[in-house]
Amino acid sequence: VLLYAFRMPILRAGSTMLMHEDKLEQADAMFILSGGGYDRGNEADKLFRNGYSRQLVCTGGNPVVELKIFNMDTLESDMTIANLKRQAVADSNIVQIKYGTSTREEADTIIRYCKTHQLKKIILLSSRLHTGRVNYVFRQPFKNADVELIIHGAPSSRFNEYTWWKDEEGLIAVNNEWIKTIYYWFKY
């Protein structure tokens, strides 16, 4: 009876435990992690227009397999850039790093980029459900690198993260993120 009575807060906790967002502040650069180029690109454009960062760095080396149907070799970072350009973000504000096939690889790549370009404060933009794992993977290495992180999540256009159990996309996303999170706990 208690489980039924408290089912909504229990289910909501299934997603909120995966999320970690920091207070937004202006930063030297905003890194848009690969995957979810539509939602992440839309949120990056919003933050860009609100003056949080003038440099948008799109990471990722994973190919978008479905586009091979059209004989297009396109990376996830290409998709994010296409979305930013669609919203009239100038090329001079966009940098592409065509590397990183996992959150861990992206962390290593972004640390190197920050050191090379002497960045001291950055925004990491991912999907809202992915922010907990981003925090887990990025926080300690960046603390050691003396780079301040601001983690921010783009809301999903496919489901509501706080009522994820009402949509098949939400069920799949929360399940996948829990599996990846547990995998990262054991691997790293």
mmCIF file of C-alpha atoms in Angstrom:
data_model
loop_
_atom_site.group_PDB
_atom_site.id
_atom_site.type_symbol
_atom_site.label_atom_id
_atom_site.label_comp_id
_atom_site.label_asym_id
_atom_site.label_seq_id
_atom_site.Cartn_x
_atom_site.Cartn_y
_atom_site.Cartn_z
ATOM 1 C CA VAL A 1 0.000 0.000 0.000
ATOM 2 C CA LEU A 2 2.836 2.400 0.861
ATOM 3 C CA LEU A 3 4.628 1.703 -2.417
ATOM 4 C CA TYR A 4 1.444 2.486 -4.318
ATOM 5 C CA ALA A 5 0.789 5.610 -2.264
ATOM 6 C CA PHE A 6 4.313 6.929 -2.895
ATOM 7 C CA ARG A 7 4.730 5.606 -6.448
ATOM 8 C CA MET A 8 5.049 9.055 -8.068
ATOM 9 C CA PRO A 9 7.912 10.290 -5.850
ATOM 10 C CA ILE A 10 9.614 6.894 -6.130
ATOM 11 C CA LEU A 11 9.363 6.885 -9.935
ATOM 12 C CA ARG A 12 10.462 10.531 -10.127
ATOM 13 C CA ALA A 13 13.520 9.640 -8.032
ATOM 14 C CA GLY A 14 14.394 7.097 -10.728
ATOM 15 C CA SER A 15 15.344 10.005 -12.975
ATOM 16 C CA THR A 16 16.284 12.785 -10.558
ATOM 17 C CA MET A 17 18.985 10.581 -9.020
ATOM 18 C CA LEU A 18 20.622 10.593 -12.475
ATOM 19 C CA MET A 19 20.687 14.389 -12.739
ATOM 20 C CA HIS A 20 23.231 16.924 -11.535
ATOM 21 C CA GLU A 21 23.132 20.546 -12.670
ATOM 22 C CA ASP A 22 25.153 23.506 -11.464
ATOM 23 C CA LYS A 23 24.120 27.149 -11.335
ATOM 24 C CA LEU A 24 24.786 28.738 -14.712
ATOM 25 C CA GLU A 25 27.494 31.399 -14.973
ATOM 26 C CA GLN A 26 29.420 32.959 -17.824
ATOM 27 C CA ALA A 27 32.258 30.738 -19.002
ATOM 28 C CA ASP A 28 35.241 30.793 -21.346
ATOM 29 C CA ALA A 29 33.657 28.100 -23.528
ATOM 30 C CA MET A 30 30.675 25.776 -23.689
ATOM 31 C CA PHE A 31 31.315 22.161 -24.637
ATOM 32 C CA ILE A 32 28.340 20.382 -26.182
ATOM 33 C CA LEU A 33 28.873 16.673 -25.672
ATOM 34 C CA SER A 34 28.107 14.331 -28.565
ATOM 35 C CA GLY A 35 24.710 12.748 -29.035
ATOM 36 C CA GLY A 36 21.355 14.453 -28.948
ATOM 37 C CA GLY A 37 22.354 17.213 -31.362
ATOM 38 C CA TYR A 38 18.805 18.508 -31.613
ATOM 39 C CA ASP A 39 18.093 19.004 -27.904
ATOM 40 C CA ARG A 40 21.658 19.884 -26.934
ATOM 41 C CA GLY A 41 22.033 22.221 -29.912
ATOM 42 C CA ASN A 42 18.788 24.004 -29.048
ATOM 43 C CA GLU A 43 19.877 24.481 -25.432
ATOM 44 C CA ALA A 44 23.368 25.601 -26.503
ATOM 45 C CA ASP A 45 21.806 28.234 -28.772
ATOM 46 C CA LYS A 46 19.614 29.466 -25.908
ATOM 47 C CA LEU A 47 22.599 29.758 -23.549
ATOM 48 C CA PHE A 48 24.700 31.372 -26.290
ATOM 49 C CA ARG A 49 21.991 33.990 -26.933
ATOM 50 C CA ASN A 50 21.789 34.671 -23.184
ATOM 51 C CA GLY A 51 25.532 35.403 -23.097
ATOM 52 C CA TYR A 52 26.817 32.452 -21.091
ATOM 53 C CA SER A 53 29.602 31.762 -23.600
ATOM 54 C CA ARG A 54 30.737 33.047 -26.996
ATOM 55 C CA GLN A 55 32.616 29.867 -27.919
ATOM 56 C CA LEU A 56 30.670 26.661 -28.571
ATOM 57 C CA VAL A 57 32.769 23.501 -28.849
ATOM 58 C CA CYS A 58 30.993 20.459 -30.301
ATOM 59 C CA THR A 59 32.628 17.142 -29.481
ATOM 60 C CA GLY A 60 32.176 13.617 -30.732
ATOM 61 C CA GLY A 61 33.446 11.093 -33.184
ATOM 62 C CA ASN A 62 30.491 8.707 -33.311
ATOM 63 C CA PRO A 63 28.948 8.375 -36.779
ATOM 64 C CA VAL A 64 25.206 8.838 -37.262
ATOM 65 C CA VAL A 65 24.600 5.398 -38.738
ATOM 66 C CA GLU A 66 21.090 6.129 -40.049
ATOM 67 C CA LEU A 67 22.452 8.812 -42.395
ATOM 68 C CA LYS A 68 24.544 6.201 -44.212
ATOM 69 C CA ILE A 69 21.249 5.292 -45.930
ATOM 70 C CA PHE A 70 21.689 8.596 -47.802
ATOM 71 C CA ASN A 71 25.423 7.945 -48.376
ATOM 72 C CA MET A 72 26.261 10.594 -45.791
ATOM 73 C CA ASP A 73 29.233 10.135 -43.479
ATOM 74 C CA THR A 74 28.143 12.385 -40.639
ATOM 75 C CA LEU A 75 29.327 12.543 -37.048
ATOM 76 C CA GLU A 76 27.193 13.393 -34.026
ATOM 77 C CA SER A 77 29.230 16.598 -33.661
ATOM 78 C CA ASP A 78 28.308 17.473 -37.281
ATOM 79 C CA MET A 79 24.631 17.185 -36.367
ATOM 80 C CA THR A 80 25.010 19.544 -33.411
ATOM 81 C CA ILE A 81 26.860 22.047 -35.585
ATOM 82 C CA ALA A 82 24.164 21.827 -38.276
ATOM 83 C CA ASN A 83 21.549 22.607 -35.622
ATOM 84 C CA LEU A 84 23.549 25.597 -34.328
ATOM 85 C CA LYS A 85 23.993 26.941 -37.874
ATOM 86 C CA ARG A 86 20.277 26.437 -38.529
ATOM 87 C CA GLN A 87 19.707 28.827 -35.640
ATOM 88 C CA ALA A 88 22.144 31.360 -37.160
ATOM 89 C CA VAL A 89 25.106 30.864 -34.815
ATOM 90 C CA ALA A 90 28.131 32.154 -36.738
ATOM 91 C CA ASP A 91 30.911 29.770 -37.796
ATOM 92 C CA SER A 92 33.367 31.950 -35.862
ATOM 93 C CA ASN A 93 31.636 30.956 -32.601
ATOM 94 C CA ILE A 94 31.752 27.201 -33.296
ATOM 95 C CA VAL A 95 34.660 24.783 -32.858
ATOM 96 C CA GLN A 96 34.460 21.094 -33.701
ATOM 97 C CA ILE A 97 36.420 18.300 -32.065
ATOM 98 C CA LYS A 98 35.825 15.157 -34.119
ATOM 99 C CA TYR A 99 36.841 12.854 -31.323
ATOM 100 C CA GLY A 100 35.201 11.102 -28.422
ATOM 101 C CA THR A 101 33.018 8.026 -28.611
ATOM 102 C CA SER A 102 32.232 7.888 -24.899
ATOM 103 C CA THR A 103 31.813 10.245 -21.972
ATOM 104 C CA ARG A 104 35.236 9.176 -20.690
ATOM 105 C CA GLU A 105 36.987 9.870 -24.014
ATOM 106 C CA GLU A 106 35.282 13.254 -24.226
ATOM 107 C CA ALA A 107 36.486 14.126 -20.708
ATOM 108 C CA ASP A 108 40.103 13.363 -21.631
ATOM 109 C CA THR A 109 39.787 15.300 -24.899
ATOM 110 C CA ILE A 110 38.187 18.336 -23.270
ATOM 111 C CA ILE A 111 40.848 18.487 -20.530
ATOM 112 C CA ARG A 112 43.556 18.586 -23.202
ATOM 113 C CA TYR A 113 41.666 21.300 -25.103
ATOM 114 C CA CYS A 114 41.254 23.403 -21.934
ATOM 115 C CA LYS A 115 44.951 23.137 -21.100
ATOM 116 C CA THR A 116 46.022 23.977 -24.661
ATOM 117 C CA HIS A 117 43.671 26.995 -24.856
ATOM 118 C CA GLN A 118 44.149 28.044 -21.202
ATOM 119 C CA LEU A 119 40.449 27.865 -20.339
ATOM 120 C CA LYS A 120 39.634 28.299 -16.659
ATOM 121 C CA LYS A 121 35.836 27.966 -16.568
ATOM 122 C CA ILE A 122 33.672 25.919 -18.922
ATOM 123 C CA ILE A 123 30.081 24.821 -19.308
ATOM 124 C CA LEU A 124 29.538 21.136 -20.077
ATOM 125 C CA LEU A 125 26.226 20.696 -21.863
ATOM 126 C CA SER A 126 24.685 17.272 -22.157
ATOM 127 C CA SER A 127 21.219 15.788 -21.883
ATOM 128 C CA ARG A 128 19.569 16.373 -18.525
ATOM 129 C CA LEU A 129 19.494 12.631 -17.703
ATOM 130 C CA HIS A 130 23.188 12.335 -18.544
ATOM 131 C CA THR A 131 24.373 15.080 -16.168
ATOM 132 C CA GLY A 132 24.910 12.800 -13.169
ATOM 133 C CA ARG A 133 27.290 10.575 -15.105
ATOM 134 C CA VAL A 134 28.985 13.635 -16.599
ATOM 135 C CA ASN A 135 29.545 14.916 -13.061
ATOM 136 C CA TYR A 136 30.937 11.531 -11.989
ATOM 137 C CA VAL A 137 33.333 11.263 -14.952
ATOM 138 C CA PHE A 138 34.467 14.896 -15.283
ATOM 139 C CA ARG A 139 34.555 16.391 -11.774
ATOM 140 C CA GLN A 140 37.766 14.945 -10.284
ATOM 141 C CA PRO A 141 39.988 15.114 -13.391
ATOM 142 C CA PHE A 142 38.940 18.721 -13.964
ATOM 143 C CA LYS A 143 39.554 19.654 -10.342
ATOM 144 C CA ASN A 144 43.096 18.321 -10.755
ATOM 145 C CA ALA A 145 43.416 20.315 -14.018
ATOM 146 C CA ASP A 146 42.334 23.543 -12.269
ATOM 147 C CA VAL A 147 39.374 24.086 -14.610
ATOM 148 C CA GLU A 148 36.035 25.088 -13.108
ATOM 149 C CA LEU A 149 33.095 23.062 -14.427
ATOM 150 C CA ILE A 150 29.510 24.120 -14.788
ATOM 151 C CA ILE A 151 27.361 21.144 -15.713
ATOM 152 C CA HIS A 152 24.057 21.842 -17.442
ATOM 153 C CA GLY A 153 21.468 19.562 -18.995
ATOM 154 C CA ALA A 154 19.330 20.091 -22.053
ATOM 155 C CA PRO A 155 15.720 19.060 -21.544
ATOM 156 C CA SER A 156 14.454 16.265 -23.774
ATOM 157 C CA SER A 157 12.039 17.105 -26.565
ATOM 158 C CA ARG A 158 10.823 13.483 -26.552
ATOM 159 C CA PHE A 159 9.683 13.046 -22.938
ATOM 160 C CA ASN A 160 9.512 14.817 -19.602
ATOM 161 C CA GLU A 161 12.384 13.748 -17.337
ATOM 162 C CA TYR A 162 10.171 14.121 -14.249
ATOM 163 C CA THR A 163 7.360 11.897 -15.603
ATOM 164 C CA TRP A 164 9.558 9.594 -17.687
ATOM 165 C CA TRP A 165 7.429 6.469 -17.038
ATOM 166 C CA LYS A 166 4.553 7.898 -19.114
ATOM 167 C CA ASP A 167 6.413 7.611 -22.437
ATOM 168 C CA GLU A 168 8.265 4.745 -24.080
ATOM 169 C CA GLU A 169 11.162 7.096 -24.937
ATOM 170 C CA GLY A 170 11.427 8.008 -21.249
ATOM 171 C CA LEU A 171 11.390 4.373 -20.147
ATOM 172 C CA ILE A 172 14.188 3.534 -22.564
ATOM 173 C CA ALA A 173 16.258 6.621 -21.718
ATOM 174 C CA VAL A 174 16.100 6.143 -17.940
ATOM 175 C CA ASN A 175 16.832 2.419 -18.239
ATOM 176 C CA ASN A 176 19.812 3.043 -20.547
ATOM 177 C CA GLU A 177 21.229 5.781 -18.345
ATOM 178 C CA TRP A 178 21.025 3.604 -15.223
ATOM 179 C CA ILE A 179 22.825 0.777 -17.038
ATOM 180 C CA LYS A 180 25.549 3.161 -18.265
ATOM 181 C CA THR A 181 25.884 4.752 -14.828
ATOM 182 C CA ILE A 182 26.339 1.391 -13.106
ATOM 183 C CA TYR A 183 28.811 0.351 -15.799
ATOM 184 C CA TYR A 184 30.845 3.537 -15.190
ATOM 185 C CA TRP A 185 30.818 2.953 -11.400
ATOM 186 C CA PHE A 186 32.450 -0.441 -11.929
ATOM 187 C CA LYS A 187 34.763 0.513 -14.789
ATOM 188 C CA TYR A 188 36.070 3.863 -13.481
#
